Amino acid sequence: MEPVTRECQAGLIRINEKTYNLIDTPPISNNMSMKDIRNNDGLKKITDIILACSYGIQAFIFVIDIKQRDNFSKIFKIIKAYLGHIKVLKHIIVAFTNLSKKHTENPLFPEVLNKEMRDILNSVDNRWFISPNPEIYKKDSKVVLDNMKKAKELISGFRSAYTTAMFNEIIEAENREAEARKLEAEARKAENREVVVPNDGCFNLDTKVMLINKKILSMSSVRVGDQVCCGTIDGQLKFSKVYSIAHRSFEIKTKFLKVEFETIDGIRKGSLYLTPEHHIFVNNNFDYAKNLKRFHKIQVLVGTRLFQAYVMNCSREYHNGYVAIFTRSGTIIANDVLCSCYAVCPPHQNLIHYSLLPLQLFEKFGESTIIGSNGEEIHPYLYFLMHVFLYLIFIKDYLIYNEVM
């Protein structure tokens, strides 16, 4: 079915003694690149509408033609990216069209949808209604009236509107991200490669940790034997002993990933600097920091509990110095973010943790496991494990190469 709307059309609708301006926009093409969404003519028209609404947008009705549903997954991603993933999902209602009589009158209709479509509904808190096929139902039929009533209730049910301020936040964030990429590209051209540490897993020296006495301390000041916050358990802060300053420098220029985050309720914001190869708890598992993407979920400490937060932006910056410390738990709360103490090797937290038991025993019967006055060298045991890891990768690549040949 060809879309009817070619240009934006407006009409008034009355819901619960309030008058709303209902604007019908042309369909969004799923052929556009995600990089070009700001230059798309159709989306620019939607931008003009948003900026012209002084009160804001009460609801976005995402119309899905059930006969062309395979195209809507990418379109939905485009809308989220264009209007702001966190904010806009709270204002979207899905309207299904072109349904058969059987599906229109099926009270369990969403259950017949594929997983991709059900995920879309779940992301908007299952706000949906059906626009019955006019070739099957008359305007005054009970099916039409019931769905119209449901649609009005969903529209009027939003406590607040999607505002121009929310939309402008997205534009500003994208501009900051573009500027950060530009600065990173310039920094790569200008950097002195002889003094940059590219791959080691460490934190920025100014990264904050909490000691057992609740004192907040820069990670550069942490000493072997200190007990630092490493997580929570049953609503209480959990602390773990530092048994090694595995790697540290106060001078070497280091490339860091700056991770900016915001809790889902928007109350708590912050940032964390760590090297790209470091492991961080994301989407309920440990992964390399370099794999973080916008709107990935990380764990952030608020009070005595860990809450989910969205990654809002990732950029590269260069700072002098780095530090890597090991706790007996293998985890650490750094700038309020739950992180692993480990890096470089594949992010299998338990496997790495058990492989470091000899290092913990060394600390228990020795005085300290920091190497050198400045700590720039890596502990011999870590050096050994790293070379074992590299050797295994070499063997794997060798076997794959011979299998292909």
mmCIF file of C-alpha atoms in Angstrom:
data_model
loop_
_atom_site.group_PDB
_atom_site.id
_atom_site.type_symbol
_atom_site.label_atom_id
_atom_site.label_comp_id
_atom_site.label_asym_id
_atom_site.label_seq_id
_atom_site.Cartn_x
_atom_site.Cartn_y
_atom_site.Cartn_z
ATOM 1 C CA MET A 1 0.000 0.000 0.000
ATOM 2 C CA GLU A 2 1.370 3.416 -0.957
ATOM 3 C CA PRO A 3 1.428 6.018 1.845
ATOM 4 C CA VAL A 4 -1.352 8.609 1.593
ATOM 5 C CA THR A 5 0.387 11.535 3.282
ATOM 6 C CA ARG A 6 2.898 13.385 1.117
ATOM 7 C CA GLU A 7 2.926 16.697 2.982
ATOM 8 C CA CYS A 8 2.317 17.493 6.657
ATOM 9 C CA GLN A 9 -1.405 17.886 7.395
ATOM 10 C CA ALA A 10 -3.005 19.202 10.590
ATOM 11 C CA GLY A 11 -6.398 18.901 12.238
ATOM 12 C CA LEU A 12 -7.899 19.532 15.674
ATOM 13 C CA ILE A 13 -8.991 16.736 18.016
ATOM 14 C CA ARG A 14 -10.806 17.074 21.355
ATOM 15 C CA ILE A 15 -9.834 14.768 24.241
ATOM 16 C CA ASN A 16 -11.124 15.181 27.816
ATOM 17 C CA GLU A 17 -12.044 18.841 27.353
ATOM 18 C CA LYS A 18 -8.618 19.614 25.866
ATOM 19 C CA THR A 19 -7.983 20.501 22.243
ATOM 20 C CA TYR A 20 -4.946 18.974 20.528
ATOM 21 C CA ASN A 21 -3.474 19.686 17.127
ATOM 22 C CA LEU A 22 -3.112 16.347 15.337
ATOM 23 C CA ILE A 23 -0.349 16.513 12.705
ATOM 24 C CA ASP A 24 0.009 13.796 10.078
ATOM 25 C CA THR A 25 3.546 13.625 8.641
ATOM 26 C CA PRO A 26 4.889 11.858 5.540
ATOM 27 C CA PRO A 27 6.423 8.410 6.103
ATOM 28 C CA ILE A 28 10.115 8.062 6.939
ATOM 29 C CA SER A 29 12.254 6.118 4.486
ATOM 30 C CA ASN A 30 14.221 3.183 5.856
ATOM 31 C CA ASN A 31 16.849 3.614 3.141
ATOM 32 C CA MET A 32 18.620 6.546 4.746
ATOM 33 C CA SER A 33 21.931 6.159 6.541
ATOM 34 C CA MET A 34 21.971 6.717 10.301
ATOM 35 C CA LYS A 35 24.774 9.232 9.673
ATOM 36 C CA ASP A 36 22.525 11.345 7.428
ATOM 37 C CA ILE A 37 19.390 11.607 9.555
ATOM 38 C CA ARG A 38 19.950 15.313 10.272
ATOM 39 C CA ASN A 39 20.009 16.056 6.528
ATOM 40 C CA ASN A 40 16.848 14.138 5.603
ATOM 41 C CA ASP A 41 14.096 16.373 4.184
ATOM 42 C CA GLY A 42 11.272 14.377 5.797
ATOM 43 C CA LEU A 43 12.852 14.563 9.230
ATOM 44 C CA LYS A 44 13.585 18.272 8.765
ATOM 45 C CA LYS A 45 9.832 18.820 8.370
ATOM 46 C CA ILE A 46 9.274 17.009 11.667
ATOM 47 C CA THR A 47 11.920 19.266 13.227
ATOM 48 C CA ASP A 48 10.005 22.358 12.052
ATOM 49 C CA ILE A 49 6.851 20.963 13.684
ATOM 50 C CA ILE A 50 8.606 20.266 16.989
ATOM 51 C CA LEU A 51 10.171 23.734 17.114
ATOM 52 C CA ALA A 52 6.815 25.341 16.287
ATOM 53 C CA CYS A 53 5.025 23.644 19.206
ATOM 54 C CA SER A 54 5.524 25.979 22.158
ATOM 55 C CA TYR A 55 3.749 23.613 24.573
ATOM 56 C CA GLY A 56 5.484 20.542 23.230
ATOM 57 C CA ILE A 57 4.400 17.243 21.676
ATOM 58 C CA GLN A 58 1.911 15.300 23.778
ATOM 59 C CA ALA A 59 2.459 12.049 21.870
ATOM 60 C CA PHE A 60 4.182 10.582 18.825
ATOM 61 C CA ILE A 61 1.952 8.005 17.121
ATOM 62 C CA PHE A 62 4.171 5.504 15.321
ATOM 63 C CA VAL A 63 1.978 3.978 12.586
ATOM 64 C CA ILE A 64 2.865 0.460 11.507
ATOM 65 C CA ASP A 65 1.327 -1.080 8.411
ATOM 66 C CA ILE A 66 1.233 -4.739 9.413
ATOM 67 C CA LYS A 67 1.803 -5.780 5.782
ATOM 68 C CA GLN A 68 5.084 -3.859 5.697
ATOM 69 C CA ARG A 69 6.218 -4.473 9.276
ATOM 70 C CA ASP A 70 9.626 -5.818 8.248
ATOM 71 C CA ASN A 71 10.688 -2.270 7.313
ATOM 72 C CA PHE A 72 9.826 -0.707 10.640
ATOM 73 C CA SER A 73 12.655 -1.911 12.842
ATOM 74 C CA LYS A 74 15.196 0.393 11.178
ATOM 75 C CA ILE A 75 12.689 3.258 10.979
ATOM 76 C CA PHE A 76 12.078 2.920 14.717
ATOM 77 C CA LYS A 77 15.856 3.111 15.350
ATOM 78 C CA ILE A 78 16.021 6.241 13.181
ATOM 79 C CA ILE A 79 13.228 7.892 15.175
ATOM 80 C CA LYS A 80 14.911 7.055 18.491
ATOM 81 C CA ALA A 81 18.227 8.404 17.297
ATOM 82 C CA TYR A 82 16.642 11.527 15.845
ATOM 83 C CA LEU A 83 14.413 12.441 18.776
ATOM 84 C CA GLY A 84 16.483 11.072 21.652
ATOM 85 C CA HIS A 85 16.339 7.454 22.844
ATOM 86 C CA ILE A 86 15.556 8.038 26.532
ATOM 87 C CA LYS A 87 13.115 10.917 26.234
ATOM 88 C CA VAL A 88 11.074 9.985 23.177
ATOM 89 C CA LEU A 89 10.278 6.408 24.252
ATOM 90 C CA LYS A 90 8.172 7.900 27.052
ATOM 91 C CA HIS A 91 5.955 9.632 24.465
ATOM 92 C CA ILE A 92 5.502 7.043 21.683
ATOM 93 C CA ILE A 93 2.262 5.190 20.968
ATOM 94 C CA VAL A 94 2.165 2.474 18.300
ATOM 95 C CA ALA A 95 -0.826 2.309 15.954
ATOM 96 C CA PHE A 96 -1.292 -0.809 13.815
ATOM 97 C CA THR A 97 -3.054 -0.565 10.436
ATOM 98 C CA ASN A 98 -4.109 -2.956 7.672
ATOM 99 C CA LEU A 99 -4.948 -5.782 10.074
ATOM 100 C CA SER A 100 -7.301 -8.572 9.120
ATOM 101 C CA LYS A 101 -10.637 -8.881 10.913
ATOM 102 C CA LYS A 102 -9.248 -11.858 12.833
ATOM 103 C CA HIS A 103 -6.275 -9.932 14.224
ATOM 104 C CA THR A 104 -8.229 -6.713 14.785
ATOM 105 C CA GLU A 105 -10.660 -8.470 17.094
ATOM 106 C CA ASN A 106 -8.047 -10.669 18.787
ATOM 107 C CA PRO A 107 -7.612 -9.409 22.389
ATOM 108 C CA LEU A 108 -4.206 -11.149 22.495
ATOM 109 C CA PHE A 109 -3.072 -9.609 19.215
ATOM 110 C CA PRO A 110 0.512 -8.634 20.290
ATOM 111 C CA GLU A 111 1.291 -12.269 21.024
ATOM 112 C CA VAL A 112 1.097 -13.114 17.315
ATOM 113 C CA LEU A 113 3.811 -10.559 16.478
ATOM 114 C CA ASN A 114 7.437 -11.534 15.979
ATOM 115 C CA LYS A 115 10.013 -10.866 18.697
ATOM 116 C CA GLU A 116 11.309 -7.714 16.991
ATOM 117 C CA MET A 117 7.861 -6.138 17.013
ATOM 118 C CA ARG A 118 7.180 -7.225 20.603
ATOM 119 C CA ASP A 119 10.486 -5.634 21.640
ATOM 120 C CA ILE A 120 9.335 -2.349 20.080
ATOM 121 C CA LEU A 121 6.099 -2.510 22.096
ATOM 122 C CA ASN A 122 7.980 -3.351 25.299
ATOM 123 C CA SER A 123 10.298 -0.373 24.793
ATOM 124 C CA VAL A 124 7.272 1.977 24.789
ATOM 125 C CA ASP A 125 5.605 0.304 27.805
ATOM 126 C CA ASN A 126 3.116 -1.554 25.579
ATOM 127 C CA ARG A 127 1.234 1.571 24.498
ATOM 128 C CA TRP A 128 -0.624 0.526 21.325
ATOM 129 C CA PHE A 129 -3.984 0.553 19.611
ATOM 130 C CA ILE A 130 -5.410 -0.606 16.291
ATOM 131 C CA SER A 131 -6.683 1.591 13.483
ATOM 132 C CA PRO A 132 -9.356 -0.744 12.040
ATOM 133 C CA ASN A 133 -9.438 -1.209 8.272
ATOM 134 C CA PRO A 134 -12.164 1.149 6.874
ATOM 135 C CA GLU A 135 -12.900 -1.391 4.158
ATOM 136 C CA ILE A 136 -14.035 -3.806 6.875
ATOM 137 C CA TYR A 137 -15.447 -1.583 9.650
ATOM 138 C CA LYS A 138 -17.798 1.392 9.595
ATOM 139 C CA LYS A 139 -16.818 4.552 11.494
ATOM 140 C CA ASP A 140 -19.494 4.017 14.151
ATOM 141 C CA SER A 141 -18.800 0.305 14.710
ATOM 142 C CA LYS A 142 -17.956 -0.853 18.222
ATOM 143 C CA VAL A 143 -14.452 -1.994 17.154
ATOM 144 C CA VAL A 144 -13.623 1.453 15.752
ATOM 145 C CA LEU A 145 -15.101 3.306 18.733
ATOM 146 C CA ASP A 146 -13.303 1.084 21.272
ATOM 147 C CA ASN A 147 -9.929 1.604 19.608
ATOM 148 C CA MET A 148 -10.540 5.354 19.291
ATOM 149 C CA LYS A 149 -11.348 5.497 22.999
ATOM 150 C CA LYS A 150 -8.158 3.591 23.815
ATOM 151 C CA ALA A 151 -6.089 5.914 21.624
ATOM 152 C CA LYS A 152 -7.498 9.011 23.342
ATOM 153 C CA GLU A 153 -6.821 7.547 26.784
ATOM 154 C CA LEU A 154 -3.214 6.810 25.824
ATOM 155 C CA ILE A 155 -2.710 10.320 24.432
ATOM 156 C CA SER A 156 -4.222 12.095 27.433
ATOM 157 C CA GLY A 157 -2.426 9.765 29.846
ATOM 158 C CA PHE A 158 0.996 11.394 29.443
ATOM 159 C CA ARG A 159 1.772 13.644 32.400
ATOM 160 C CA SER A 160 4.083 15.905 30.437
ATOM 161 C CA ALA A 161 4.991 16.689 26.848
ATOM 162 C CA TYR A 162 8.081 16.130 24.734
ATOM 163 C CA THR A 163 9.498 19.648 24.552
ATOM 164 C CA THR A 164 11.789 21.630 22.282
ATOM 165 C CA ALA A 165 14.275 21.702 25.170
ATOM 166 C CA MET A 166 14.488 17.888 25.081
ATOM 167 C CA PHE A 167 15.001 17.944 21.315
ATOM 168 C CA ASN A 168 17.684 20.627 21.581
ATOM 169 C CA GLU A 169 19.520 18.496 24.177
ATOM 170 C CA ILE A 170 19.892 15.762 21.545
ATOM 171 C CA ILE A 171 21.220 18.215 18.955
ATOM 172 C CA GLU A 172 23.713 19.665 21.452
ATOM 173 C CA ALA A 173 24.885 16.176 22.490
ATOM 174 C CA GLU A 174 25.445 15.209 18.849
ATOM 175 C CA ASN A 175 27.361 18.433 18.242
ATOM 176 C CA ARG A 176 29.561 17.729 21.269
ATOM 177 C CA GLU A 177 30.148 14.181 20.025
ATOM 178 C CA ALA A 178 31.091 15.449 16.560
ATOM 179 C CA GLU A 179 33.435 18.018 18.070
ATOM 180 C CA ALA A 180 35.027 15.327 20.264
ATOM 181 C CA ARG A 181 35.614 13.133 17.195
ATOM 182 C CA LYS A 182 37.179 16.088 15.415
ATOM 183 C CA LEU A 183 39.458 16.851 18.360
ATOM 184 C CA GLU A 184 40.385 13.171 18.634
ATOM 185 C CA ALA A 185 41.342 13.064 14.962
ATOM 186 C CA GLU A 186 43.464 16.181 15.410
ATOM 187 C CA ALA A 187 45.073 14.717 18.537
ATOM 188 C CA ARG A 188 45.968 11.514 16.668
ATOM 189 C CA LYS A 189 47.754 13.553 14.032
ATOM 190 C CA ALA A 190 49.639 15.627 16.594
ATOM 191 C CA GLU A 191 50.404 12.974 19.190
ATOM 192 C CA ASN A 192 53.934 11.889 19.943
ATOM 193 C CA ARG A 193 53.623 8.132 19.571
ATOM 194 C CA GLU A 194 56.743 7.442 21.592
ATOM 195 C CA VAL A 195 55.108 8.701 24.789
ATOM 196 C CA VAL A 196 51.548 7.459 24.389
ATOM 197 C CA VAL A 197 50.409 4.252 26.094
ATOM 198 C CA PRO A 198 47.768 2.844 23.684
ATOM 199 C CA ASN A 199 46.615 -0.485 25.056
ATOM 200 C CA ASP A 200 47.269 -0.991 28.755
ATOM 201 C CA GLY A 201 44.206 -1.258 30.973
ATOM 202 C CA CYS A 202 44.245 1.550 33.492
ATOM 203 C CA PHE A 203 42.335 4.449 35.013
ATOM 204 C CA ASN A 204 43.059 8.161 35.011
ATOM 205 C CA LEU A 205 45.050 9.218 38.096
ATOM 206 C CA ASP A 206 42.217 11.485 39.289
ATOM 207 C CA THR A 207 39.631 8.686 39.275
ATOM 208 C CA LYS A 208 37.814 8.683 42.619
ATOM 209 C CA VAL A 209 37.323 5.673 44.896
ATOM 210 C CA MET A 210 35.730 5.294 48.333
ATOM 211 C CA LEU A 211 37.684 3.915 51.300
ATOM 212 C CA ILE A 212 36.086 1.863 54.067
ATOM 213 C CA ASN A 213 35.977 4.968 56.287
ATOM 214 C CA LYS A 214 33.832 6.624 53.525
ATOM 215 C CA LYS A 215 36.674 8.958 52.571
ATOM 216 C CA ILE A 216 36.821 9.762 48.844
ATOM 217 C CA LEU A 217 40.334 9.428 47.465
ATOM 218 C CA SER A 218 42.008 9.817 44.068
ATOM 219 C CA MET A 219 43.109 6.447 42.741
ATOM 220 C CA SER A 220 46.674 7.768 42.456
ATOM 221 C CA SER A 221 46.781 7.998 46.277
ATOM 222 C CA VAL A 222 45.533 4.463 46.952
ATOM 223 C CA ARG A 223 48.045 2.171 48.663
ATOM 224 C CA VAL A 224 48.371 -1.588 48.991
ATOM 225 C CA GLY A 225 46.355 -2.621 52.042
ATOM 226 C CA ASP A 226 43.650 0.040 51.600
ATOM 227 C CA GLN A 227 40.090 -1.229 51.496
ATOM 228 C CA VAL A 228 38.077 0.333 48.674
ATOM 229 C CA CYS A 229 34.428 0.060 47.657
ATOM 230 C CA CYS A 230 33.987 -2.688 45.086
ATOM 231 C CA GLY A 231 30.195 -3.012 44.895
ATOM 232 C CA THR A 232 27.131 -3.539 47.062
ATOM 233 C CA ILE A 233 25.448 -6.498 48.727
ATOM 234 C CA ASP A 234 21.950 -6.506 50.265
ATOM 235 C CA GLY A 235 21.799 -2.724 50.184
ATOM 236 C CA GLN A 236 25.162 -2.302 51.927
ATOM 237 C CA LEU A 237 28.449 -1.088 50.512
ATOM 238 C CA LYS A 238 30.991 -3.838 49.912
ATOM 239 C CA PHE A 239 34.722 -3.197 50.405
ATOM 240 C CA SER A 240 37.756 -5.163 49.250
ATOM 241 C CA LYS A 241 41.457 -4.993 50.071
ATOM 242 C CA VAL A 242 43.872 -3.639 47.491
ATOM 243 C CA TYR A 243 46.618 -6.244 47.107
ATOM 244 C CA SER A 244 48.501 -4.792 44.156
ATOM 245 C CA ILE A 245 49.242 -1.540 42.385
ATOM 246 C CA ALA A 246 49.813 -3.453 39.189
ATOM 247 C CA HIS A 247 50.770 -0.585 36.929
ATOM 248 C CA ARG A 248 51.214 3.159 37.472
ATOM 249 C CA SER A 249 52.839 6.250 36.020
ATOM 250 C CA PHE A 250 52.558 9.899 36.958
ATOM 251 C CA GLU A 251 54.020 11.223 33.722
ATOM 252 C CA ILE A 252 53.425 9.058 30.653
ATOM 253 C CA LYS A 253 50.892 10.498 28.228
ATOM 254 C CA THR A 254 47.989 8.055 27.918
ATOM 255 C CA LYS A 255 44.958 7.742 25.669
ATOM 256 C CA PHE A 256 41.738 7.429 27.692
ATOM 257 C CA LEU A 257 38.138 6.762 26.816
ATOM 258 C CA LYS A 258 35.889 9.364 28.449
ATOM 259 C CA VAL A 259 32.562 7.711 29.279
ATOM 260 C CA GLU A 260 29.738 10.139 30.087
ATOM 261 C CA PHE A 261 26.690 8.626 31.751
ATOM 262 C CA GLU A 262 23.280 9.520 33.138
ATOM 263 C CA THR A 263 20.966 7.497 35.371
ATOM 264 C CA ILE A 264 17.688 6.433 33.781
ATOM 265 C CA ASP A 265 15.736 8.966 35.888
ATOM 266 C CA GLY A 266 18.081 11.711 34.680
ATOM 267 C CA ILE A 267 19.009 12.767 38.221
ATOM 268 C CA ARG A 268 22.613 11.557 38.351
ATOM 269 C CA LYS A 269 25.236 12.429 35.720
ATOM 270 C CA GLY A 270 28.967 11.812 35.649
ATOM 271 C CA SER A 271 31.967 10.634 33.670
ATOM 272 C CA LEU A 272 34.759 8.081 33.903
ATOM 273 C CA TYR A 273 38.187 7.972 32.252
ATOM 274 C CA LEU A 274 39.660 4.543 31.517
ATOM 275 C CA THR A 275 41.747 3.022 28.764
ATOM 276 C CA PRO A 276 39.827 1.370 25.890
ATOM 277 C CA GLU A 277 41.071 -2.149 26.742
ATOM 278 C CA HIS A 278 39.846 -1.980 30.350
ATOM 279 C CA HIS A 279 36.842 -4.100 31.357
ATOM 280 C CA ILE A 280 33.621 -2.462 32.543
ATOM 281 C CA PHE A 281 30.266 -3.917 33.630
ATOM 282 C CA VAL A 282 27.852 -3.174 30.772
ATOM 283 C CA ASN A 283 24.484 -4.665 29.811
ATOM 284 C CA ASN A 284 24.760 -7.171 32.683
ATOM 285 C CA ASN A 285 28.190 -8.483 31.689
ATOM 286 C CA PHE A 286 31.823 -7.433 31.564
ATOM 287 C CA ASP A 287 33.164 -6.099 28.278
ATOM 288 C CA TYR A 288 35.930 -3.894 26.908
ATOM 289 C CA ALA A 289 35.333 -0.181 27.447
ATOM 290 C CA LYS A 290 36.084 0.354 23.748
ATOM 291 C CA ASN A 291 32.879 -1.549 22.891
ATOM 292 C CA LEU A 292 30.638 0.898 24.766
ATOM 293 C CA LYS A 293 27.955 2.546 22.678
ATOM 294 C CA ARG A 294 25.475 5.289 23.388
ATOM 295 C CA PHE A 295 22.536 4.050 25.516
ATOM 296 C CA HIS A 296 24.381 0.942 26.687
ATOM 297 C CA LYS A 297 23.536 0.326 30.341
ATOM 298 C CA ILE A 298 26.202 0.470 33.042
ATOM 299 C CA GLN A 299 25.933 0.215 36.834
ATOM 300 C CA VAL A 300 26.328 3.410 38.899
ATOM 301 C CA LEU A 301 26.533 3.712 42.693
ATOM 302 C CA VAL A 302 23.892 5.991 44.213
ATOM 303 C CA GLY A 303 23.984 5.973 47.995
ATOM 304 C CA THR A 304 24.354 2.330 48.950
ATOM 305 C CA ARG A 305 22.807 0.764 45.857
ATOM 306 C CA LEU A 306 23.763 0.198 42.241
ATOM 307 C CA PHE A 307 21.386 1.621 39.639
ATOM 308 C CA GLN A 308 21.335 1.371 35.865
ATOM 309 C CA ALA A 309 22.631 4.354 33.917
ATOM 310 C CA TYR A 310 22.802 5.068 30.201
ATOM 311 C CA VAL A 311 26.071 5.757 28.419
ATOM 312 C CA MET A 312 25.396 9.158 26.849
ATOM 313 C CA ASN A 313 28.679 9.759 25.051
ATOM 314 C CA CYS A 314 32.138 8.227 24.517
ATOM 315 C CA SER A 315 35.142 10.229 23.371
ATOM 316 C CA ARG A 316 38.943 9.980 23.456
ATOM 317 C CA GLU A 317 41.181 12.252 25.494
ATOM 318 C CA TYR A 318 44.873 12.282 26.389
ATOM 319 C CA HIS A 319 46.082 12.812 29.963
ATOM 320 C CA ASN A 320 49.371 12.359 31.767
ATOM 321 C CA GLY A 321 49.630 9.334 34.028
ATOM 322 C CA TYR A 322 47.641 6.178 34.655
ATOM 323 C CA VAL A 323 47.044 3.661 37.427
ATOM 324 C CA ALA A 324 45.796 0.057 37.630
ATOM 325 C CA ILE A 325 45.008 -1.483 41.008
ATOM 326 C CA PHE A 326 43.849 -4.979 41.917
ATOM 327 C CA THR A 327 41.379 -5.760 44.702
ATOM 328 C CA ARG A 328 40.724 -9.191 46.181
ATOM 329 C CA SER A 329 37.171 -9.077 44.765
ATOM 330 C CA GLY A 330 38.430 -8.243 41.262
ATOM 331 C CA THR A 331 36.023 -5.297 40.995
ATOM 332 C CA ILE A 332 36.117 -1.631 41.956
ATOM 333 C CA ILE A 333 33.748 1.333 42.038
ATOM 334 C CA ALA A 334 35.551 4.031 40.051
ATOM 335 C CA ASN A 335 33.896 7.464 39.794
ATOM 336 C CA ASP A 336 30.747 5.674 41.046
ATOM 337 C CA VAL A 337 30.833 3.181 38.116
ATOM 338 C CA LEU A 338 31.154 -0.584 38.625
ATOM 339 C CA CYS A 339 34.306 -1.727 36.820
ATOM 340 C CA SER A 340 36.573 -4.737 36.672
ATOM 341 C CA CYS A 341 40.145 -4.425 37.877
ATOM 342 C CA TYR A 342 41.244 -6.280 34.757
ATOM 343 C CA ALA A 343 41.975 -5.443 31.141
ATOM 344 C CA VAL A 344 43.513 -6.471 27.794
ATOM 345 C CA CYS A 345 42.679 -10.214 28.046
ATOM 346 C CA PRO A 346 39.190 -11.325 26.925
ATOM 347 C CA PRO A 347 36.685 -10.090 29.546
ATOM 348 C CA HIS A 348 36.068 -13.387 31.348
ATOM 349 C CA GLN A 349 35.995 -12.007 34.886
ATOM 350 C CA ASN A 350 36.070 -15.249 36.881
ATOM 351 C CA LEU A 351 38.742 -16.890 34.730
ATOM 352 C CA ILE A 352 41.067 -13.885 35.066
ATOM 353 C CA HIS A 353 40.353 -13.615 38.783
ATOM 354 C CA TYR A 354 41.303 -17.234 39.492
ATOM 355 C CA SER A 355 44.419 -16.991 37.338
ATOM 356 C CA LEU A 356 45.622 -14.175 39.617
ATOM 357 C CA LEU A 357 45.409 -16.200 42.831
ATOM 358 C CA PRO A 358 49.242 -16.687 42.864
ATOM 359 C CA LEU A 359 49.619 -12.908 42.825
ATOM 360 C CA GLN A 360 47.297 -12.592 45.818
ATOM 361 C CA LEU A 361 49.326 -15.211 47.689
ATOM 362 C CA PHE A 362 52.511 -13.296 46.873
ATOM 363 C CA GLU A 363 51.013 -10.169 48.467
ATOM 364 C CA LYS A 364 49.853 -12.090 51.495
ATOM 365 C CA PHE A 365 53.359 -13.312 52.323
ATOM 366 C CA GLY A 366 55.283 -10.358 50.887
ATOM 367 C CA GLU A 367 55.261 -6.653 51.557
ATOM 368 C CA SER A 368 53.987 -5.128 48.315
ATOM 369 C CA THR A 369 53.482 -6.103 44.709
ATOM 370 C CA ILE A 370 54.136 -2.720 43.182
ATOM 371 C CA ILE A 371 57.160 -2.750 40.898
ATOM 372 C CA GLY A 372 59.663 0.109 40.816
ATOM 373 C CA SER A 373 59.448 3.480 42.515
ATOM 374 C CA ASN A 374 57.092 4.821 39.873
ATOM 375 C CA GLY A 375 55.339 1.531 39.118
ATOM 376 C CA GLU A 376 55.711 1.881 35.347
ATOM 377 C CA GLU A 377 56.799 -1.739 34.945
ATOM 378 C CA ILE A 378 54.256 -4.542 34.957
ATOM 379 C CA HIS A 379 54.486 -7.205 37.649
ATOM 380 C CA PRO A 380 56.464 -10.252 36.354
ATOM 381 C CA TYR A 381 53.531 -12.597 36.908
ATOM 382 C CA LEU A 382 51.214 -10.304 34.915
ATOM 383 C CA TYR A 383 53.900 -10.074 32.244
ATOM 384 C CA PHE A 384 53.974 -13.895 32.126
ATOM 385 C CA LEU A 385 50.158 -14.172 31.844
ATOM 386 C CA MET A 386 50.066 -11.572 29.086
ATOM 387 C CA HIS A 387 52.628 -13.511 27.047
ATOM 388 C CA VAL A 388 50.704 -16.753 27.575
ATOM 389 C CA PHE A 389 47.605 -14.986 26.264
ATOM 390 C CA LEU A 390 49.474 -13.631 23.226
ATOM 391 C CA TYR A 391 50.941 -17.077 22.548
ATOM 392 C CA LEU A 392 47.454 -18.655 22.621
ATOM 393 C CA ILE A 393 46.200 -16.042 20.154
ATOM 394 C CA PHE A 394 49.174 -16.810 17.900
ATOM 395 C CA ILE A 395 48.382 -20.554 18.017
ATOM 396 C CA LYS A 396 44.709 -19.863 17.263
ATOM 397 C CA ASP A 397 45.535 -17.640 14.265
ATOM 398 C CA TYR A 398 48.082 -20.196 13.042
ATOM 399 C CA LEU A 399 45.516 -23.018 13.150
ATOM 400 C CA ILE A 400 42.892 -20.893 11.371
ATOM 401 C CA TYR A 401 45.431 -19.913 8.706
ATOM 402 C CA ASN A 402 46.391 -23.545 8.048
ATOM 403 C CA GLU A 403 42.764 -24.619 7.974
ATOM 404 C CA VAL A 404 41.992 -21.983 5.327
ATOM 405 C CA MET A 405 45.086 -22.905 3.298
#
